PDB file of C-alpha atoms in Angstrom:
ATOM      1  CA  UNK A   1      31.739 -12.776   0.983  1.00 51.00           C
ATOM      2  CA  UNK A   2      30.246  -9.578   2.198  1.00 68.00           C
ATOM      3  CA  UNK A   3      26.518 -10.176   2.443  1.00 90.00           C
ATOM      4  CA  UNK A   4      25.872  -7.965   5.395  1.00 94.00           C
ATOM      5  CA  UNK A   5      22.424  -6.372   5.673  1.00 97.00           C
ATOM      6  CA  UNK A   6      22.529  -2.587   5.455  1.00 97.00           C
ATOM      7  CA  UNK A   7      19.565  -0.681   6.994  1.00 97.00           C
ATOM      8  CA  UNK A   8      19.103   3.009   6.810  1.00 97.00           C
ATOM      9  CA  UNK A   9      16.671   5.179   8.668  1.00 97.00           C
ATOM     10  CA  UNK A  10      16.885   8.651   7.055  1.00 97.00           C
ATOM     11  CA  UNK A  11      16.158  11.590   9.306  1.00 97.00           C
ATOM     12  CA  UNK A  12      12.908  13.496   8.809  1.00 97.00           C
ATOM     13  CA  UNK A  13      11.244  11.246   6.160  1.00 98.00           C
ATOM     14  CA  UNK A  14       9.131   8.148   7.075  1.00 98.00           C
ATOM     15  CA  UNK A  15      11.275   5.637   5.237  1.00 98.00           C
ATOM     16  CA  UNK A  16      13.402   2.601   6.105  1.00 98.00           C
ATOM     17  CA  UNK A  17      15.774   1.456   3.312  1.00 98.00           C
ATOM     18  CA  UNK A  18      17.804  -1.745   3.271  1.00 98.00           C
ATOM     19  CA  UNK A  19      19.905  -3.858   0.998  1.00 98.00           C
ATOM     20  CA  UNK A  20      21.550  -7.167   1.119  1.00 98.00           C
ATOM     21  CA  UNK A  21      23.389  -9.391  -1.324  1.00 98.00           C
ATOM     22  CA  UNK A  22      23.130 -13.152  -1.558  1.00 98.00           C
ATOM     23  CA  UNK A  23      25.345 -15.963  -2.899  1.00 97.00           C
ATOM     24  CA  UNK A  24      22.378 -17.246  -4.833  1.00 97.00           C
ATOM     25  CA  UNK A  25      20.987 -16.372  -8.213  1.00 97.00           C
ATOM     26  CA  UNK A  26      18.057 -13.990  -8.316  1.00 98.00           C
ATOM     27  CA  UNK A  27      15.755 -16.802  -9.407  1.00 98.00           C
ATOM     28  CA  UNK A  28      16.454 -18.609  -6.139  1.00 98.00           C
ATOM     29  CA  UNK A  29      15.996 -15.506  -3.968  1.00 98.00           C
ATOM     30  CA  UNK A  30      12.690 -14.773  -5.805  1.00 98.00           C
ATOM     31  CA  UNK A  31      11.518 -18.322  -5.328  1.00 98.00           C
ATOM     32  CA  UNK A  32      12.246 -18.095  -1.587  1.00 98.00           C
ATOM     33  CA  UNK A  33       9.878 -15.094  -1.481  1.00 98.00           C
ATOM     34  CA  UNK A  34       7.129 -16.692  -3.608  1.00 98.00           C
ATOM     35  CA  UNK A  35       6.846 -20.201  -2.294  1.00 97.00           C
ATOM     36  CA  UNK A  36       4.932 -20.110   0.986  1.00 97.00           C
ATOM     37  CA  UNK A  37       6.562 -23.344   2.174  1.00 96.00           C
ATOM     38  CA  UNK A  38       9.957 -21.731   1.768  1.00 97.00           C
ATOM     39  CA  UNK A  39       8.850 -18.283   3.216  1.00 97.00           C
ATOM     40  CA  UNK A  40       7.684 -20.104   6.370  1.00 97.00           C
ATOM     41  CA  UNK A  41      11.168 -21.421   6.832  1.00 96.00           C
ATOM     42  CA  UNK A  42      12.960 -17.983   6.991  1.00 97.00           C
ATOM     43  CA  UNK A  43      10.561 -15.008   7.402  1.00 96.00           C
ATOM     44  CA  UNK A  44      11.193 -13.521  10.898  1.00 93.00           C
ATOM     45  CA  UNK A  45      13.708 -13.667  13.642  1.00 93.00           C
ATOM     46  CA  UNK A  46      15.241 -16.938  14.973  1.00 94.00           C
ATOM     47  CA  UNK A  47      13.259 -18.542  17.731  1.00 92.00           C
ATOM     48  CA  UNK A  48       9.796 -17.670  16.524  1.00 94.00           C
ATOM     49  CA  UNK A  49       7.369 -20.190  15.158  1.00 94.00           C
ATOM     50  CA  UNK A  50       5.473 -19.124  12.007  1.00 96.00           C
ATOM     51  CA  UNK A  51       1.854 -20.134  11.303  1.00 97.00           C
ATOM     52  CA  UNK A  52       1.291 -19.311   7.684  1.00 97.00           C
ATOM     53  CA  UNK A  53      -2.472 -18.579   7.203  1.00 98.00           C
ATOM     54  CA  UNK A  54      -1.907 -17.790   3.531  1.00 98.00           C
ATOM     55  CA  UNK A  55       0.811 -16.163   1.414  1.00 98.00           C
ATOM     56  CA  UNK A  56      -0.242 -15.547  -2.236  1.00 98.00           C
ATOM     57  CA  UNK A  57       2.780 -13.766  -3.722  1.00 98.00           C
ATOM     58  CA  UNK A  58       1.298 -12.472  -7.011  1.00 98.00           C
ATOM     59  CA  UNK A  59      -0.113  -9.141  -8.124  1.00 98.00           C
ATOM     60  CA  UNK A  60      -3.477  -8.716  -6.251  1.00 97.00           C
ATOM     61  CA  UNK A  61      -2.710 -11.563  -3.824  1.00 98.00           C
ATOM     62  CA  UNK A  62      -2.910 -11.232  -0.045  1.00 98.00           C
ATOM     63  CA  UNK A  63      -0.976 -12.689   2.862  1.00 98.00           C
ATOM     64  CA  UNK A  64      -1.406 -13.335   6.590  1.00 98.00           C
ATOM     65  CA  UNK A  65       0.904 -15.058   9.026  1.00 98.00           C
ATOM     66  CA  UNK A  66       1.429 -15.277  12.786  1.00 98.00           C
ATOM     67  CA  UNK A  67       4.716 -15.416  14.683  1.00 96.00           C
ATOM     68  CA  UNK A  68       4.710 -16.976  18.090  1.00 96.00           C
ATOM     69  CA  UNK A  69       7.665 -16.677  20.410  1.00 91.00           C
ATOM     70  CA  UNK A  70       8.916 -18.769  23.354  1.00 90.00           C
ATOM     71  CA  UNK A  71       7.434 -16.334  25.847  1.00 91.00           C
ATOM     72  CA  UNK A  72       3.912 -16.966  24.536  1.00 91.00           C
ATOM     73  CA  UNK A  73       3.739 -13.762  22.484  1.00 93.00           C
ATOM     74  CA  UNK A  74       1.709 -13.815  19.252  1.00 95.00           C
ATOM     75  CA  UNK A  75       2.142 -11.332  16.362  1.00 95.00           C
ATOM     76  CA  UNK A  76      -0.020 -11.397  13.272  1.00 97.00           C
ATOM     77  CA  UNK A  77       1.055  -9.663  10.024  1.00 97.00           C
ATOM     78  CA  UNK A  78      -1.039  -9.187   6.887  1.00 98.00           C
ATOM     79  CA  UNK A  79      -1.196  -7.286   3.720  1.00 98.00           C
ATOM     80  CA  UNK A  80      -1.732  -7.268  -0.055  1.00 98.00           C
ATOM     81  CA  UNK A  81       0.651  -7.485  -2.954  1.00 98.00           C
ATOM     82  CA  UNK A  82       0.025  -4.504  -5.291  1.00 98.00           C
ATOM     83  CA  UNK A  83       2.641  -5.767  -7.841  1.00 98.00           C
ATOM     84  CA  UNK A  84       4.731  -8.899  -8.201  1.00 98.00           C
ATOM     85  CA  UNK A  85       7.020  -9.244 -11.250  1.00 98.00           C
ATOM     86  CA  UNK A  86       8.970 -12.388 -11.469  1.00 98.00           C
ATOM     87  CA  UNK A  87      12.645 -12.186 -10.502  1.00 98.00           C
ATOM     88  CA  UNK A  88      12.371  -8.382 -10.522  1.00 98.00           C
ATOM     89  CA  UNK A  89      10.093  -6.368  -8.274  1.00 98.00           C
ATOM     90  CA  UNK A  90       7.324  -6.517  -5.716  1.00 98.00           C
ATOM     91  CA  UNK A  91       5.197  -3.913  -3.866  1.00 98.00           C
ATOM     92  CA  UNK A  92       3.270  -4.940  -0.803  1.00 98.00           C
ATOM     93  CA  UNK A  93       1.384  -3.445   2.066  1.00 98.00           C
ATOM     94  CA  UNK A  94       2.217  -4.545   5.642  1.00 98.00           C
ATOM     95  CA  UNK A  95       0.291  -4.308   8.890  1.00 98.00           C
ATOM     96  CA  UNK A  96       1.112  -5.656  12.349  1.00 95.00           C
ATOM     97  CA  UNK A  97      -2.096  -6.343  14.320  1.00 94.00           C
ATOM     98  CA  UNK A  98      -0.535  -4.740  17.369  1.00 92.00           C
ATOM     99  CA  UNK A  99      -0.791  -1.368  15.554  1.00 94.00           C
ATOM    100  CA  UNK A 100      -4.043  -1.581  13.759  1.00 95.00           C
ATOM    101  CA  UNK A 101      -4.379   0.565  10.654  1.00 97.00           C
ATOM    102  CA  UNK A 102      -0.799   1.632  10.699  1.00 97.00           C
ATOM    103  CA  UNK A 103      -0.139   0.235   7.280  1.00 98.00           C
ATOM    104  CA  UNK A 104       3.232   0.662   5.548  1.00 98.00           C
ATOM    105  CA  UNK A 105       4.023  -0.018   1.909  1.00 98.00           C
ATOM    106  CA  UNK A 106       7.228  -1.836   0.887  1.00 98.00           C
ATOM    107  CA  UNK A 107       9.093  -1.846  -2.469  1.00 98.00           C
ATOM    108  CA  UNK A 108      11.381  -4.811  -3.078  1.00 98.00           C
ATOM    109  CA  UNK A 109      13.826  -4.931  -5.974  1.00 98.00           C
ATOM    110  CA  UNK A 110      15.515  -8.179  -6.987  1.00 98.00           C
ATOM    111  CA  UNK A 111      18.623  -7.769  -8.913  1.00 98.00           C
ATOM    112  CA  UNK A 112      20.862 -10.241 -10.761  1.00 97.00           C
ATOM    113  CA  UNK A 113      24.569  -9.562 -10.009  1.00 97.00           C
ATOM    114  CA  UNK A 114      25.928 -12.342 -12.218  1.00 96.00           C
ATOM    115  CA  UNK A 115      28.206 -15.228 -11.063  1.00 96.00           C
ATOM    116  CA  UNK A 116      25.281 -16.724  -9.153  1.00 96.00           C
ATOM    117  CA  UNK A 117      24.943 -13.693  -6.959  1.00 97.00           C
ATOM    118  CA  UNK A 118      21.991 -11.346  -6.456  1.00 98.00           C
ATOM    119  CA  UNK A 119      20.942  -8.289  -4.509  1.00 98.00           C
ATOM    120  CA  UNK A 120      17.708  -7.413  -2.743  1.00 98.00           C
ATOM    121  CA  UNK A 121      16.853  -3.753  -2.163  1.00 98.00           C
ATOM    122  CA  UNK A 122      13.946  -2.613   0.015  1.00 98.00           C
ATOM    123  CA  UNK A 123      12.210   0.722   0.568  1.00 98.00           C
ATOM    124  CA  UNK A 124       9.577   0.864   3.227  1.00 98.00           C
ATOM    125  CA  UNK A 125       7.288   3.852   3.621  1.00 98.00           C
ATOM    126  CA  UNK A 126       5.346   4.511   6.793  1.00 98.00           C
ATOM    127  CA  UNK A 127       2.133   6.648   7.198  1.00 98.00           C
ATOM    128  CA  UNK A 128       3.815   8.880   9.830  1.00 98.00           C
ATOM    129  CA  UNK A 129       7.357   9.611  11.049  1.00 98.00           C
ATOM    130  CA  UNK A 130       6.329   8.320  14.475  1.00 97.00           C
ATOM    131  CA  UNK A 131       5.276   4.932  12.990  1.00 97.00           C
ATOM    132  CA  UNK A 132       8.650   4.673  11.235  1.00 97.00           C
ATOM    133  CA  UNK A 133      10.492   5.548  14.375  1.00 96.00           C
ATOM    134  CA  UNK A 134       8.441   3.032  16.290  1.00 94.00           C
ATOM    135  CA  UNK A 135       9.170   0.326  13.781  1.00 92.00           C
ATOM    136  CA  UNK A 136      12.918   1.165  13.680  1.00 93.00           C
ATOM    137  CA  UNK A 137      13.181   0.796  17.471  1.00 92.00           C
ATOM    138  CA  UNK A 138      11.600  -2.671  17.669  1.00 86.00           C
ATOM    139  CA  UNK A 139      14.673  -4.663  16.909  1.00 83.00           C
ATOM    140  CA  UNK A 140      13.474  -4.955  13.350  1.00 88.00           C
ATOM    141  CA  UNK A 141      17.038  -4.928  12.004  1.00 92.00           C
ATOM    142  CA  UNK A 142      18.074  -7.978  14.113  1.00 92.00           C
ATOM    143  CA  UNK A 143      14.870  -9.724  12.953  1.00 92.00           C
ATOM    144  CA  UNK A 144      15.586  -8.964   9.267  1.00 95.00           C
ATOM    145  CA  UNK A 145      19.293 -10.009   9.756  1.00 95.00           C
ATOM    146  CA  UNK A 146      18.113 -13.366  11.182  1.00 96.00           C
ATOM    147  CA  UNK A 147      15.558 -13.675   8.502  1.00 96.00           C
ATOM    148  CA  UNK A 148      17.965 -13.263   5.595  1.00 97.00           C
ATOM    149  CA  UNK A 149      20.514 -15.634   7.147  1.00 97.00           C
ATOM    150  CA  UNK A 150      17.716 -18.176   7.525  1.00 97.00           C
ATOM    151  CA  UNK A 151      16.749 -17.633   3.894  1.00 97.00           C
ATOM    152  CA  UNK A 152      20.325 -18.596   2.893  1.00 96.00           C
ATOM    153  CA  UNK A 153      20.140 -21.632   5.112  1.00 96.00           C
ATOM    154  CA  UNK A 154      16.823 -22.625   3.649  1.00 96.00           C
ATOM    155  CA  UNK A 155      18.223 -22.424   0.118  1.00 96.00           C
ATOM    156  CA  UNK A 156      21.386 -24.289   1.260  1.00 94.00           C
ATOM    157  CA  UNK A 157      19.135 -27.042   2.556  1.00 91.00           C
ATOM    158  CA  UNK A 158      17.086 -27.174  -0.592  1.00 81.00           C
ATOM    159  CA  UNK A 159      20.205 -27.621  -2.574  1.00 78.00           C
ATOM    160  CA  UNK A 160      21.804 -30.203  -0.242  1.00 73.00           C
TER     161      UNK A 160
ATOM    162  CA  UNK B   1     -22.848  25.141   3.963  1.00 51.00           C
ATOM    163  CA  UNK B   2     -19.102  25.003   4.074  1.00 68.00           C
ATOM    164  CA  UNK B   3     -18.219  21.847   2.278  1.00 90.00           C
ATOM    165  CA  UNK B   4     -15.002  23.148   0.736  1.00 94.00           C
ATOM    166  CA  UNK B   5     -12.151  20.630   0.066  1.00 97.00           C
ATOM    167  CA  UNK B   6      -9.033  21.378   2.049  1.00 97.00           C
ATOM    168  CA  UNK B   7      -5.759  19.948   0.707  1.00 97.00           C
ATOM    169  CA  UNK B   8      -2.412  20.275   2.503  1.00 97.00           C
ATOM    170  CA  UNK B   9       0.987  19.419   1.139  1.00 97.00           C
ATOM    171  CA  UNK B  10       3.346  19.509   4.199  1.00 97.00           C
ATOM    172  CA  UNK B  11       6.911  20.474   3.590  1.00 97.00           C
ATOM    173  CA  UNK B  12       9.626  17.902   3.818  1.00 97.00           C
ATOM    174  CA  UNK B  13       7.448  14.831   4.288  1.00 98.00           C
ATOM    175  CA  UNK B  14       5.860  12.856   1.370  1.00 98.00           C
ATOM    176  CA  UNK B  15       2.208  13.254   2.349  1.00 98.00           C
ATOM    177  CA  UNK B  16      -0.912  14.869   0.928  1.00 98.00           C
ATOM    178  CA  UNK B  17      -3.693  15.376   3.362  1.00 98.00           C
ATOM    179  CA  UNK B  18      -7.223  16.448   2.627  1.00 98.00           C
ATOM    180  CA  UNK B  19     -10.645  16.741   4.221  1.00 98.00           C
ATOM    181  CA  UNK B  20     -14.106  17.609   3.063  1.00 98.00           C
ATOM    182  CA  UNK B  21     -17.555  17.608   4.629  1.00 98.00           C
ATOM    183  CA  UNK B  22     -20.763  16.543   2.896  1.00 98.00           C
ATOM    184  CA  UNK B  23     -24.489  17.241   3.422  1.00 97.00           C
ATOM    185  CA  UNK B  24     -25.069  13.485   3.316  1.00 97.00           C
ATOM    186  CA  UNK B  25     -24.920  10.800   6.003  1.00 97.00           C
ATOM    187  CA  UNK B  26     -21.826   8.728   6.260  1.00 98.00           C
ATOM    188  CA  UNK B  27     -23.714   5.714   4.961  1.00 98.00           C
ATOM    189  CA  UNK B  28     -24.390   7.466   1.661  1.00 98.00           C
ATOM    190  CA  UNK B  29     -20.796   8.715   1.260  1.00 98.00           C
ATOM    191  CA  UNK B  30     -19.519   5.259   1.939  1.00 98.00           C
ATOM    192  CA  UNK B  31     -22.002   3.721  -0.571  1.00 98.00           C
ATOM    193  CA  UNK B  32     -20.779   6.209  -3.210  1.00 98.00           C
ATOM    194  CA  UNK B  33     -17.308   4.745  -2.630  1.00 98.00           C
ATOM    195  CA  UNK B  34     -18.245   1.135  -2.595  1.00 98.00           C
ATOM    196  CA  UNK B  35     -20.733   0.789  -5.494  1.00 97.00           C
ATOM    197  CA  UNK B  36     -18.717   0.746  -8.777  1.00 97.00           C
ATOM    198  CA  UNK B  37     -21.774   2.158 -10.704  1.00 96.00           C
ATOM    199  CA  UNK B  38     -21.796   5.131  -8.393  1.00 97.00           C
ATOM    200  CA  UNK B  39     -18.024   5.546  -8.264  1.00 97.00           C
ATOM    201  CA  UNK B  40     -17.988   5.637 -12.108  1.00 97.00           C
ATOM    202  CA  UNK B  41     -20.252   8.746 -11.959  1.00 96.00           C
ATOM    203  CA  UNK B  42     -17.966  10.904  -9.850  1.00 97.00           C
ATOM    204  CA  UNK B  43     -14.397   9.728  -9.568  1.00 96.00           C
ATOM    205  CA  UNK B  44     -12.117  12.169 -11.411  1.00 93.00           C
ATOM    206  CA  UNK B  45     -12.297  15.678 -12.872  1.00 93.00           C
ATOM    207  CA  UNK B  46     -15.255  16.912 -14.962  1.00 94.00           C
ATOM    208  CA  UNK B  47     -14.912  16.272 -18.669  1.00 92.00           C
ATOM    209  CA  UNK B  48     -13.283  12.907 -18.413  1.00 94.00           C
ATOM    210  CA  UNK B  49     -14.925   9.608 -19.407  1.00 95.00           C
ATOM    211  CA  UNK B  50     -14.293   6.738 -17.039  1.00 96.00           C
ATOM    212  CA  UNK B  51     -14.087   3.153 -18.159  1.00 97.00           C
ATOM    213  CA  UNK B  52     -14.418   0.916 -15.013  1.00 97.00           C
ATOM    214  CA  UNK B  53     -12.484  -2.229 -15.587  1.00 98.00           C
ATOM    215  CA  UNK B  54     -13.269  -3.400 -12.076  1.00 98.00           C
ATOM    216  CA  UNK B  55     -13.671  -1.841  -8.573  1.00 98.00           C
ATOM    217  CA  UNK B  56     -13.962  -4.263  -5.742  1.00 98.00           C
ATOM    218  CA  UNK B  57     -14.130  -2.067  -2.622  1.00 98.00           C
ATOM    219  CA  UNK B  58     -13.536  -4.661   0.103  1.00 98.00           C
ATOM    220  CA  UNK B  59     -10.529  -5.791   2.175  1.00 98.00           C
ATOM    221  CA  UNK B  60      -8.231  -7.676  -0.311  1.00 97.00           C
ATOM    222  CA  UNK B  61     -10.136  -6.380  -3.348  1.00 98.00           C
ATOM    223  CA  UNK B  62      -8.539  -4.703  -6.345  1.00 98.00           C
ATOM    224  CA  UNK B  63      -9.493  -1.985  -8.777  1.00 98.00           C
ATOM    225  CA  UNK B  64      -8.619  -0.584 -12.174  1.00 98.00           C
ATOM    226  CA  UNK B  65     -10.154   2.176 -14.213  1.00 98.00           C
ATOM    227  CA  UNK B  66      -9.217   4.383 -17.169  1.00 98.00           C
ATOM    228  CA  UNK B  67      -9.943   8.146 -17.629  1.00 96.00           C
ATOM    229  CA  UNK B  68     -10.194   9.433 -21.167  1.00 96.00           C
ATOM    230  CA  UNK B  69     -10.188  13.102 -21.786  1.00 91.00           C
ATOM    231  CA  UNK B  70     -11.445  15.208 -24.750  1.00 90.00           C
ATOM    232  CA  UNK B  71      -7.939  15.576 -26.127  1.00 91.00           C
ATOM    233  CA  UNK B  72      -7.563  11.836 -26.552  1.00 91.00           C
ATOM    234  CA  UNK B  73      -5.466  11.303 -23.370  1.00 93.00           C
ATOM    235  CA  UNK B  74      -5.915   7.973 -21.591  1.00 95.00           C
ATOM    236  CA  UNK B  75      -4.911   7.493 -17.968  1.00 95.00           C
ATOM    237  CA  UNK B  76      -5.096   4.142 -16.227  1.00 97.00           C
ATOM    238  CA  UNK B  77      -5.218   3.827 -12.347  1.00 97.00           C
ATOM    239  CA  UNK B  78      -4.969   0.693 -10.293  1.00 98.00           C
ATOM    240  CA  UNK B  79      -4.483  -0.642  -6.884  1.00 98.00           C
ATOM    241  CA  UNK B  80      -5.549  -2.915  -4.090  1.00 98.00           C
ATOM    242  CA  UNK B  81      -7.745  -2.354  -0.997  1.00 98.00           C
ATOM    243  CA  UNK B  82      -5.712  -3.294   2.118  1.00 98.00           C
ATOM    244  CA  UNK B  83      -8.626  -2.553   4.500  1.00 98.00           C
ATOM    245  CA  UNK B  84     -12.265  -1.623   3.995  1.00 98.00           C
ATOM    246  CA  UNK B  85     -14.444  -1.152   7.072  1.00 98.00           C
ATOM    247  CA  UNK B  86     -18.064  -0.184   6.368  1.00 98.00           C
ATOM    248  CA  UNK B  87     -18.880   3.453   6.995  1.00 98.00           C
ATOM    249  CA  UNK B  88     -15.624   3.963   8.714  1.00 98.00           C
ATOM    250  CA  UNK B  89     -12.209   3.403   7.106  1.00 98.00           C
ATOM    251  CA  UNK B  90     -10.357   2.261   4.040  1.00 98.00           C
ATOM    252  CA  UNK B  91      -6.645   1.816   3.052  1.00 98.00           C
ATOM    253  CA  UNK B  92      -5.778   1.382  -0.629  1.00 98.00           C
ATOM    254  CA  UNK B  93      -2.768   1.581  -2.893  1.00 98.00           C
ATOM    255  CA  UNK B  94      -2.756   3.724  -5.910  1.00 98.00           C
ATOM    256  CA  UNK B  95      -0.767   3.680  -9.163  1.00 98.00           C
ATOM    257  CA  UNK B  96      -1.025   5.807 -12.318  1.00 95.00           C
ATOM    258  CA  UNK B  97       0.345   3.860 -15.303  1.00 94.00           C
ATOM    259  CA  UNK B  98       2.168   7.015 -16.473  1.00 92.00           C
ATOM    260  CA  UNK B  99       4.478   6.592 -13.510  1.00 94.00           C
ATOM    261  CA  UNK B 100       4.981   2.863 -13.279  1.00 95.00           C
ATOM    262  CA  UNK B 101       5.894   1.485  -9.862  1.00 97.00           C
ATOM    263  CA  UNK B 102       5.472   4.816  -8.101  1.00 97.00           C
ATOM    264  CA  UNK B 103       2.776   3.417  -5.780  1.00 98.00           C
ATOM    265  CA  UNK B 104       1.196   5.490  -3.081  1.00 98.00           C
ATOM    266  CA  UNK B 105      -0.927   4.379  -0.174  1.00 98.00           C
ATOM    267  CA  UNK B 106      -4.029   6.278   0.924  1.00 98.00           C
ATOM    268  CA  UNK B 107      -5.940   6.236   4.155  1.00 98.00           C
ATOM    269  CA  UNK B 108      -9.591   7.307   4.055  1.00 98.00           C
ATOM    270  CA  UNK B 109     -11.639   7.958   7.219  1.00 98.00           C
ATOM    271  CA  UNK B 110     -15.399   8.283   7.021  1.00 98.00           C
ATOM    272  CA  UNK B 111     -16.908  10.128   9.887  1.00 98.00           C
ATOM    273  CA  UNK B 112     -20.519  10.724  10.939  1.00 97.00           C
ATOM    274  CA  UNK B 113     -21.130  14.384  11.921  1.00 97.00           C
ATOM    275  CA  UNK B 114     -24.781  13.885  12.859  1.00 96.00           C
ATOM    276  CA  UNK B 115     -27.749  15.840  11.327  1.00 96.00           C
ATOM    277  CA  UNK B 116     -27.320  14.006   8.095  1.00 96.00           C
ATOM    278  CA  UNK B 117     -23.773  15.291   7.628  1.00 97.00           C
ATOM    279  CA  UNK B 118     -20.481  13.546   7.338  1.00 98.00           C
ATOM    280  CA  UNK B 119     -16.708  14.169   6.870  1.00 98.00           C
ATOM    281  CA  UNK B 120     -14.110  12.415   4.736  1.00 98.00           C
ATOM    282  CA  UNK B 121     -10.463  12.635   5.718  1.00 98.00           C
ATOM    283  CA  UNK B 122      -7.600  11.454   3.585  1.00 98.00           C
ATOM    284  CA  UNK B 123      -3.927  10.847   4.169  1.00 98.00           C
ATOM    285  CA  UNK B 124      -1.902   9.842   1.051  1.00 98.00           C
ATOM    286  CA  UNK B 125       1.692   8.732   1.412  1.00 98.00           C
ATOM    287  CA  UNK B 126       4.168   8.678  -1.506  1.00 98.00           C
ATOM    288  CA  UNK B 127       7.291   6.628  -1.906  1.00 98.00           C
ATOM    289  CA  UNK B 128       9.498   9.756  -2.360  1.00 98.00           C
ATOM    290  CA  UNK B 129       9.184  13.453  -1.778  1.00 98.00           C
ATOM    291  CA  UNK B 130       9.673  13.943  -5.558  1.00 97.00           C
ATOM    292  CA  UNK B 131       6.666  11.683  -6.269  1.00 97.00           C
ATOM    293  CA  UNK B 132       4.535  13.596  -3.840  1.00 97.00           C
ATOM    294  CA  UNK B 133       5.602  16.921  -5.314  1.00 96.00           C
ATOM    295  CA  UNK B 134       4.903  15.658  -8.799  1.00 94.00           C
ATOM    296  CA  UNK B 135       1.420  14.482  -7.860  1.00 92.00           C
ATOM    297  CA  UNK B 136       0.645  17.786  -6.074  1.00 93.00           C
ATOM    298  CA  UNK B 137       1.584  19.765  -9.222  1.00 92.00           C
ATOM    299  CA  UNK B 138      -0.714  17.886 -11.591  1.00 86.00           C
ATOM    300  CA  UNK B 139      -3.859  19.811 -10.851  1.00 83.00           C
ATOM    301  CA  UNK B 140      -4.880  16.952  -8.512  1.00 88.00           C
ATOM    302  CA  UNK B 141      -6.698  19.392  -6.164  1.00 92.00           C
ATOM    303  CA  UNK B 142      -8.915  20.645  -9.008  1.00 92.00           C
ATOM    304  CA  UNK B 143      -9.632  17.048  -9.932  1.00 92.00           C
ATOM    305  CA  UNK B 144     -10.509  16.086  -6.382  1.00 95.00           C
ATOM    306  CA  UNK B 145     -12.668  19.153  -6.053  1.00 95.00           C
ATOM    307  CA  UNK B 146     -14.589  18.248  -9.252  1.00 96.00           C
ATOM    308  CA  UNK B 147     -14.931  14.643  -8.086  1.00 97.00           C
ATOM    309  CA  UNK B 148     -16.409  15.461  -4.711  1.00 97.00           C
ATOM    310  CA  UNK B 149     -18.836  17.920  -6.215  1.00 97.00           C
ATOM    311  CA  UNK B 150     -19.830  15.258  -8.770  1.00 97.00           C
ATOM    312  CA  UNK B 151     -20.263  12.828  -5.837  1.00 97.00           C
ATOM    313  CA  UNK B 152     -22.758  15.134  -4.258  1.00 96.00           C
ATOM    314  CA  UNK B 153     -24.550  15.533  -7.647  1.00 96.00           C
ATOM    315  CA  UNK B 154     -24.632  11.754  -7.985  1.00 96.00           C
ATOM    316  CA  UNK B 155     -26.188  11.273  -4.624  1.00 95.00           C
ATOM    317  CA  UNK B 156     -28.662  14.114  -5.348  1.00 94.00           C
ATOM    318  CA  UNK B 157     -29.735  12.363  -8.547  1.00 91.00           C
ATOM    319  CA  UNK B 158     -30.006   9.095  -6.659  1.00 81.00           C
ATOM    320  CA  UNK B 159     -32.359  10.743  -4.196  1.00 78.00           C
ATOM    321  CA  UNK B 160     -34.380  12.741  -6.799  1.00 73.00           C
TER     322      UNK B 160
END
């Protein structure tokens, strides 16, 4: 098993790229992104509570959720889904209310690797280099790492 | 009057920036962006016909329209509005069906200049440098120039 998250922050362009493999078929990984009850179990770092206002993972749908941490911090995220193609591809906008109007756009590719395995590839694009650098310095990578581990745990529970 | 369109294509980052002033108050320029019947009169270069499938200029709304030119070409554009704040600000995604999944995000700022004048500032962000360069080489600037002239003509007619 080598399902490590790889994150790259290329110099000079406002992108963050990542990829990760999973020991689950692409249909399961997609379902964990589409079903709000499943998303609520994994999206975000360990130790935060998620309040899912709504999460409508379809072309033209919108989402909004709030993370609360143990120190009383509260962080709301919202956006729209430009494209969602089942088991294949999604494009969404993303805004953190702590940085109003700094909206990024994220491209997610779901790929079947065969043998019950799959791969998720992400390309996030920020409105400025500064916004990208700010995001990359927030511990985002740890949060994503936690999130995808929790996604696997969520699917493991669903299959138990 | 110096209401020229200024477009800049900065080297090395996937942005296109533009600005233009108008001899109309910000409320009128915003209305010309919100009302689909007005949008259909100006959006795009001269000589194209626009078929407005829908244009729901509000936070969480979506849009889709098709340009047809005299040579029989047909070009469909679609996206979602992440944010719309009246007379102030909008964020939208943008996709041309000729380049599927190459989705850009555009930030539009509406500004009151007083004396019945206003300014529109745009910041478009592309998923790759190549996509930005491709867009910049399509005659986009001429099309935008036409569009904003037609916007003024549309408002002049509405006031006649």
